[in-house]
Short mmCIF file of C-alpha atoms and ligand atoms in Angstrom, two decimals:
data_model
loop_
_atom_site.label_atom_id
_atom_site.label_comp_id
_atom_site.label_asym_id
_atom_site.label_seq_id
_atom_site.Cartn_x
_atom_site.Cartn_y
_atom_site.Cartn_z
CA MET A 264 22.42 -20.50 9.94
CA LYS A 265 25.30 -18.15 10.61
CA SER A 266 25.99 -15.65 7.86
CA LEU A 267 29.16 -13.57 7.67
CA ALA A 268 29.69 -10.51 5.49
CA ILE A 269 33.07 -8.81 5.20
CA LEU A 270 33.76 -5.43 3.61
CA THR A 271 37.34 -4.49 2.80
CA GLY A 272 38.89 -1.20 1.72
CA ALA A 273 42.26 0.20 0.74
CA GLY A 274 43.69 -0.26 4.27
CA ILE A 275 43.87 -4.03 3.81
CA SER A 276 46.21 -3.64 0.83
CA ALA A 277 48.34 -0.84 2.32
CA GLU A 278 50.88 -3.23 3.80
CA SER A 279 51.22 -4.92 0.40
CA GLY A 280 52.53 -1.60 -0.94
CA LEU A 281 49.39 -0.11 -2.52
CA LYS A 282 48.58 3.44 -1.45
CA THR A 283 45.26 4.16 0.26
CA PHE A 284 42.99 6.79 -1.34
CA ARG A 285 42.97 9.28 1.50
CA GLY A 286 46.59 9.62 2.52
CA PRO A 287 47.74 12.46 4.79
CA ASP A 288 48.30 14.69 1.73
CA GLY A 289 44.72 14.04 0.53
CA LEU A 290 46.03 12.86 -2.84
CA TRP A 291 45.90 9.44 -4.49
CA GLU A 292 49.31 8.79 -6.06
CA GLY A 293 49.74 12.56 -6.48
CA HIS A 294 46.27 13.28 -7.90
CA PRO A 295 43.08 14.65 -6.33
CA VAL A 296 40.70 11.64 -6.19
CA GLU A 297 38.02 13.57 -8.19
CA GLU A 298 40.46 14.11 -11.06
CA VAL A 299 41.19 10.41 -11.66
CA ALA A 300 38.25 8.61 -10.06
CA SER A 301 35.14 10.39 -11.31
CA ILE A 302 33.17 10.10 -14.52
CA GLU A 303 33.47 13.90 -14.93
CA GLY A 304 37.27 13.62 -14.62
CA TYR A 305 37.30 10.90 -17.28
CA LEU A 306 35.11 12.85 -19.71
CA ARG A 307 37.24 15.97 -19.16
CA ASN A 308 40.58 14.26 -19.69
CA PRO A 309 40.34 10.62 -20.82
CA THR A 310 44.06 10.38 -21.62
CA LEU A 311 45.10 11.43 -18.10
CA VAL A 312 42.67 8.95 -16.52
CA GLN A 313 43.60 6.07 -18.86
CA THR A 314 47.29 6.75 -18.19
CA PHE A 315 46.67 6.81 -14.45
CA TYR A 316 44.93 3.40 -14.51
CA ASN A 317 47.54 2.02 -16.93
CA GLN A 318 50.15 2.91 -14.28
CA ARG A 319 48.11 1.30 -11.48
CA ARG A 320 47.63 -1.88 -13.58
CA LYS A 321 51.34 -1.99 -14.43
CA GLN A 322 52.26 -1.50 -10.77
CA LEU A 323 50.01 -4.38 -9.74
CA ILE A 324 51.54 -6.70 -12.32
CA GLU A 325 55.17 -5.62 -12.44
CA GLU A 326 56.06 -4.53 -8.93
CA GLY A 327 55.56 -7.95 -7.37
CA ILE A 328 52.66 -6.73 -5.22
CA THR A 329 51.59 -9.73 -3.13
CA PRO A 330 48.84 -10.42 -0.60
CA ASN A 331 49.69 -9.82 3.06
CA LEU A 332 48.69 -11.83 6.13
CA ALA A 333 45.30 -10.10 6.26
CA HIS A 334 44.30 -11.31 2.78
CA VAL A 335 45.62 -14.79 3.59
CA ALA A 336 43.66 -14.94 6.86
CA LEU A 337 40.40 -13.99 5.10
CA ALA A 338 40.91 -16.74 2.49
CA GLU A 339 41.38 -19.23 5.33
CA LEU A 340 38.27 -17.88 7.06
CA GLN A 341 36.25 -18.48 3.90
CA ARG A 342 37.48 -22.10 3.78
CA GLN A 343 36.64 -22.77 7.42
CA TRP A 344 33.44 -20.78 7.94
CA GLU A 345 30.41 -23.07 8.18
CA GLY A 346 27.69 -20.77 6.89
CA ASP A 347 26.98 -18.15 4.29
CA PHE A 348 30.10 -16.14 3.48
CA MET A 349 30.26 -12.92 1.47
CA LEU A 350 33.47 -10.99 0.77
CA ILE A 351 32.78 -7.50 -0.56
CA THR A 352 35.71 -5.31 -1.52
CA GLN A 353 36.00 -1.70 -2.63
CA ASN A 354 39.51 -2.50 -3.85
CA VAL A 355 40.28 -2.85 -7.53
CA ASP A 356 43.42 -4.94 -6.94
CA ASN A 357 43.46 -8.75 -7.17
CA LEU A 358 45.06 -9.50 -3.80
CA HIS A 359 42.07 -11.31 -2.30
CA GLU A 360 42.01 -13.70 -5.26
CA LYS A 361 45.79 -14.12 -5.17
CA ALA A 362 45.48 -15.13 -1.49
CA GLY A 363 42.88 -17.78 -2.41
CA SER A 364 39.53 -16.04 -1.81
CA THR A 365 36.75 -16.89 -4.25
CA ASP A 366 33.51 -15.18 -5.36
CA VAL A 367 34.85 -11.76 -4.31
CA LEU A 368 32.33 -8.99 -4.98
CA HIS A 369 34.38 -6.10 -6.41
CA ILE A 370 31.85 -3.32 -6.04
CA HIS A 371 34.19 -0.69 -7.53
CA GLY A 372 35.40 -2.90 -10.39
CA GLU A 373 38.75 -4.50 -11.17
CA LEU A 374 42.02 -3.12 -12.51
CA LEU A 375 42.73 -6.28 -14.50
CA LYS A 376 39.57 -5.96 -16.58
CA ALA A 377 38.57 -3.60 -19.40
CA ARG A 378 35.06 -2.81 -20.60
CA CYS A 379 33.83 -2.12 -24.11
CA GLU A 380 31.57 0.93 -24.00
CA ASN A 381 29.81 -0.15 -27.21
CA SER A 382 28.79 -3.64 -26.12
CA GLY A 383 29.23 -3.56 -22.34
CA THR A 384 31.43 -6.67 -22.58
CA VAL A 385 33.96 -7.07 -19.78
CA LEU A 386 37.33 -8.51 -20.81
CA PRO A 387 40.36 -9.71 -18.82
CA TRP A 388 43.03 -7.04 -19.42
CA THR A 389 46.70 -6.85 -18.41
CA LYS A 390 48.11 -4.40 -21.01
CA ASN A 391 47.77 -0.63 -21.29
CA ILE A 392 44.49 0.68 -22.66
CA GLU A 393 45.36 3.16 -25.43
CA PRO A 394 42.86 5.21 -27.49
CA GLU A 395 44.00 3.26 -30.55
CA SER A 396 43.68 -0.18 -28.86
CA PRO A 397 41.17 -2.08 -31.03
CA CYS A 398 38.46 -3.72 -28.96
CA PRO A 399 38.60 -7.53 -29.32
CA GLU A 400 34.81 -7.59 -28.95
CA CYS A 401 33.55 -4.98 -31.46
CA SER A 402 36.83 -4.21 -33.34
CA GLN A 403 36.30 -0.44 -32.87
CA LYS A 404 38.84 1.96 -31.39
CA LYS A 405 38.38 4.42 -28.48
CA CYS A 406 35.71 2.28 -26.83
CA LEU A 407 37.74 0.49 -24.16
CA ARG A 408 37.83 1.86 -20.63
CA PRO A 409 39.01 0.48 -17.28
CA HIS A 410 36.34 -1.72 -15.64
CA ILE A 411 36.31 0.65 -12.67
CA VAL A 412 33.38 2.34 -10.97
CA TRP A 413 34.01 6.05 -10.67
CA PHE A 414 32.24 8.66 -8.56
CA GLY A 415 29.02 9.43 -10.40
CA GLU A 416 28.54 5.75 -11.40
CA MET A 417 26.61 2.94 -9.72
CA PRO A 418 28.67 0.33 -7.84
CA PHE A 419 28.17 -3.32 -8.83
CA TYR A 420 26.16 -6.09 -7.06
CA MET A 421 24.13 -3.72 -4.88
CA ASP A 422 20.83 -5.67 -4.98
CA GLU A 423 22.50 -8.95 -4.04
CA ILE A 424 24.57 -7.32 -1.30
CA PHE A 425 21.70 -5.46 0.39
CA GLU A 426 19.57 -8.61 0.32
CA ARG A 427 22.29 -10.75 1.93
CA LEU A 428 23.32 -8.06 4.44
CA ARG A 429 19.82 -7.96 5.91
CA SER A 430 20.11 -11.55 7.07
CA CYS A 431 23.75 -11.62 8.14
CA THR A 432 24.63 -12.52 11.72
CA HIS A 433 28.21 -11.19 11.60
CA PHE A 434 29.60 -8.16 9.74
CA ALA A 435 33.17 -6.86 9.62
CA ALA A 436 34.60 -3.74 7.95
CA ILE A 437 38.35 -3.86 7.40
CA GLY A 438 40.63 -0.97 6.39
CA THR A 439 37.95 1.34 5.06
CA SER A 440 37.46 5.00 5.96
CA GLY A 441 33.66 4.76 6.07
CA LEU A 442 33.35 7.90 3.97
CA VAL A 443 32.20 6.57 0.61
CA TYR A 444 28.59 5.43 0.19
CA PRO A 445 26.91 3.04 -0.40
CA ALA A 446 29.62 0.87 1.23
CA ALA A 447 29.91 3.18 4.24
CA GLY A 448 26.22 2.51 5.01
CA PHE A 449 26.38 -1.31 4.88
CA VAL A 450 26.85 -1.50 8.67
CA GLU A 451 23.50 0.23 9.15
CA VAL A 452 21.70 -2.31 6.97
CA VAL A 453 22.68 -5.41 8.95
CA SER A 454 20.25 -6.36 11.70
CA LEU A 455 20.60 -4.73 15.12
CA ASP A 456 21.52 -7.99 16.83
CA ALA A 457 24.26 -8.95 14.31
CA ARG A 458 27.80 -8.73 15.69
CA LYS A 459 29.70 -5.90 14.04
CA PHE A 460 33.49 -5.72 13.96
CA GLU A 461 35.62 -2.81 12.79
CA ILE A 462 39.29 -3.43 11.98
CA ASN A 463 41.31 -0.30 11.29
CA THR A 464 44.37 1.58 12.42
CA ASP A 465 42.09 4.52 13.36
CA ASN A 466 38.55 5.41 14.29
CA THR A 467 36.22 6.23 11.41
CA PRO A 468 32.96 8.21 11.16
CA GLN A 469 31.20 4.79 11.28
CA SER A 470 32.93 3.52 14.44
CA ASN A 471 29.87 4.17 16.64
CA ASN A 472 27.86 1.70 14.55
CA PHE A 473 30.21 -1.18 15.47
CA ASP A 474 30.46 -2.98 18.77
CA GLU A 475 33.79 -4.85 18.60
CA TYR A 476 37.09 -3.34 17.50
CA PHE A 477 40.48 -4.64 16.39
CA THR A 478 42.71 -1.58 16.31
CA GLY A 479 46.02 -1.71 14.45
CA PRO A 480 47.49 -2.77 11.11
CA ALA A 481 45.38 -5.24 9.14
CA SER A 482 48.22 -7.77 8.77
CA GLU A 483 48.25 -8.14 12.58
CA GLN A 484 44.62 -7.58 13.45
CA VAL A 485 42.83 -9.59 10.75
CA PRO A 486 44.51 -12.89 11.75
CA LEU A 487 43.45 -12.16 15.38
CA PHE A 488 39.89 -11.43 14.26
CA VAL A 489 39.79 -14.63 12.20
CA GLU A 490 41.06 -16.69 15.12
CA LYS A 491 38.39 -15.18 17.37
CA ILE A 492 35.47 -15.61 15.02
CA LEU A 493 36.38 -19.20 14.13
CA GLY A 494 36.77 -19.96 17.86
CA ASP A 495 33.31 -18.45 18.55
CA GLN A 496 31.84 -20.53 15.71
CA LYS A 497 32.86 -23.73 17.50
CA ASN A 498 31.24 -22.64 20.81
P1 OAD B 231 40.51 5.14 2.19
O1 OAD B 231 41.84 5.51 1.67
O2 OAD B 231 39.45 6.18 2.20
O3 OAD B 231 40.64 4.63 3.70
C1 OAD B 231 41.60 3.69 4.07
C2 OAD B 231 41.31 3.27 5.52
O4 OAD B 231 42.25 2.27 5.87
C3 OAD B 231 41.46 4.40 6.54
O5 OAD B 231 40.36 4.36 7.46
C4 OAD B 231 42.77 4.07 7.27
O6 OAD B 231 42.71 4.44 8.66
C5 OAD B 231 42.80 2.56 7.13
N1 OAD B 231 44.16 1.97 7.11
C6 OAD B 231 45.29 2.46 6.54
N2 OAD B 231 46.30 1.60 6.67
C7 OAD B 231 45.81 0.52 7.33
C8 OAD B 231 46.35 -0.74 7.74
N3 OAD B 231 47.62 -1.06 7.52
N4 OAD B 231 45.55 -1.61 8.39
C9 OAD B 231 44.24 -1.30 8.63
N5 OAD B 231 43.66 -0.15 8.26
C10 OAD B 231 44.42 0.74 7.61
O7 OAD B 231 40.05 3.83 1.40
P2 OAD B 231 38.60 3.21 1.18
O8 OAD B 231 37.77 3.33 2.42
O9 OAD B 231 38.79 1.87 0.62
O10 OAD B 231 36.40 4.52 -4.66
O11 OAD B 231 38.02 4.18 0.08
C11 OAD B 231 36.73 3.93 -0.41
C12 OAD B 231 36.64 4.35 -1.85
O12 OAD B 231 37.05 5.70 -2.01
C13 OAD B 231 37.57 3.62 -2.79
O13 OAD B 231 37.11 2.34 -3.18
C14 OAD B 231 37.66 4.53 -3.95
C15 OAD B 231 37.88 5.82 -3.20
O14 OAD B 231 37.63 6.97 -3.81
C16 OAD B 231 36.40 4.79 -5.99
O15 OAD B 231 37.41 5.01 -6.62
C17 OAD B 231 35.02 4.80 -6.58
#
């Protein structure tokens, strides 16, 4: 049976208006990534980090951020693909779901969820998280944090993903810089004879591990990739 695994990164959401992590200035929305996306950064300055994610959550909800043609094409691919299908994303936005994708594996967590550090319960969350926000689960204060995986923490779903990657026949990495592990190493886990596609505006340090390339903006290239792979499925 054919088995397709897709990994997406910030590049797929760039044309929807969400900034990538490694812009030309090396900052994410004006901050060094380590300051706002590491467990050390959070322990050093929880208010700064909570405020930063409150702003990202608000932006996602209030600025009318919508999926682009790349997200839409992947949702269509999932509907039409006749085999095992796994969509892994490093993105914490909800644009894959908004486009109609299901069972998305958010390995770095989700902006629209909060987690109670006392009980580990994960809750849907659309408001700001404030130190004084009482947790609906345990009723305590100061225990809610964004349900986001920071540097220094273990990404989600790793056992399931590595198991399924080993047997996949097709793998595609879309809009990811190939710099952050473990996701950057997924392409080396899939079997040697699997077909490996990279879709990006640029080369990445992982490019040599792929054998087919769609070079250009995701909103143009992902629909072309989907057309090709669905065409190949029929042959
Ligand atoms: P990056 O910001 O590191 O890389 C974005 C990639 O998208 C780059 O390779 C760009 O060339 C490419 N790109 C930009 N615009 C594009 C477009 N319109 N179409 C196609 N490609 C485009 O983002 P990620 O690889 O997702 O982790 O970053 C990985 C992780 O690093 C993130 O999940 C986050 C970050 O620190 C955590 O916060 C734990």
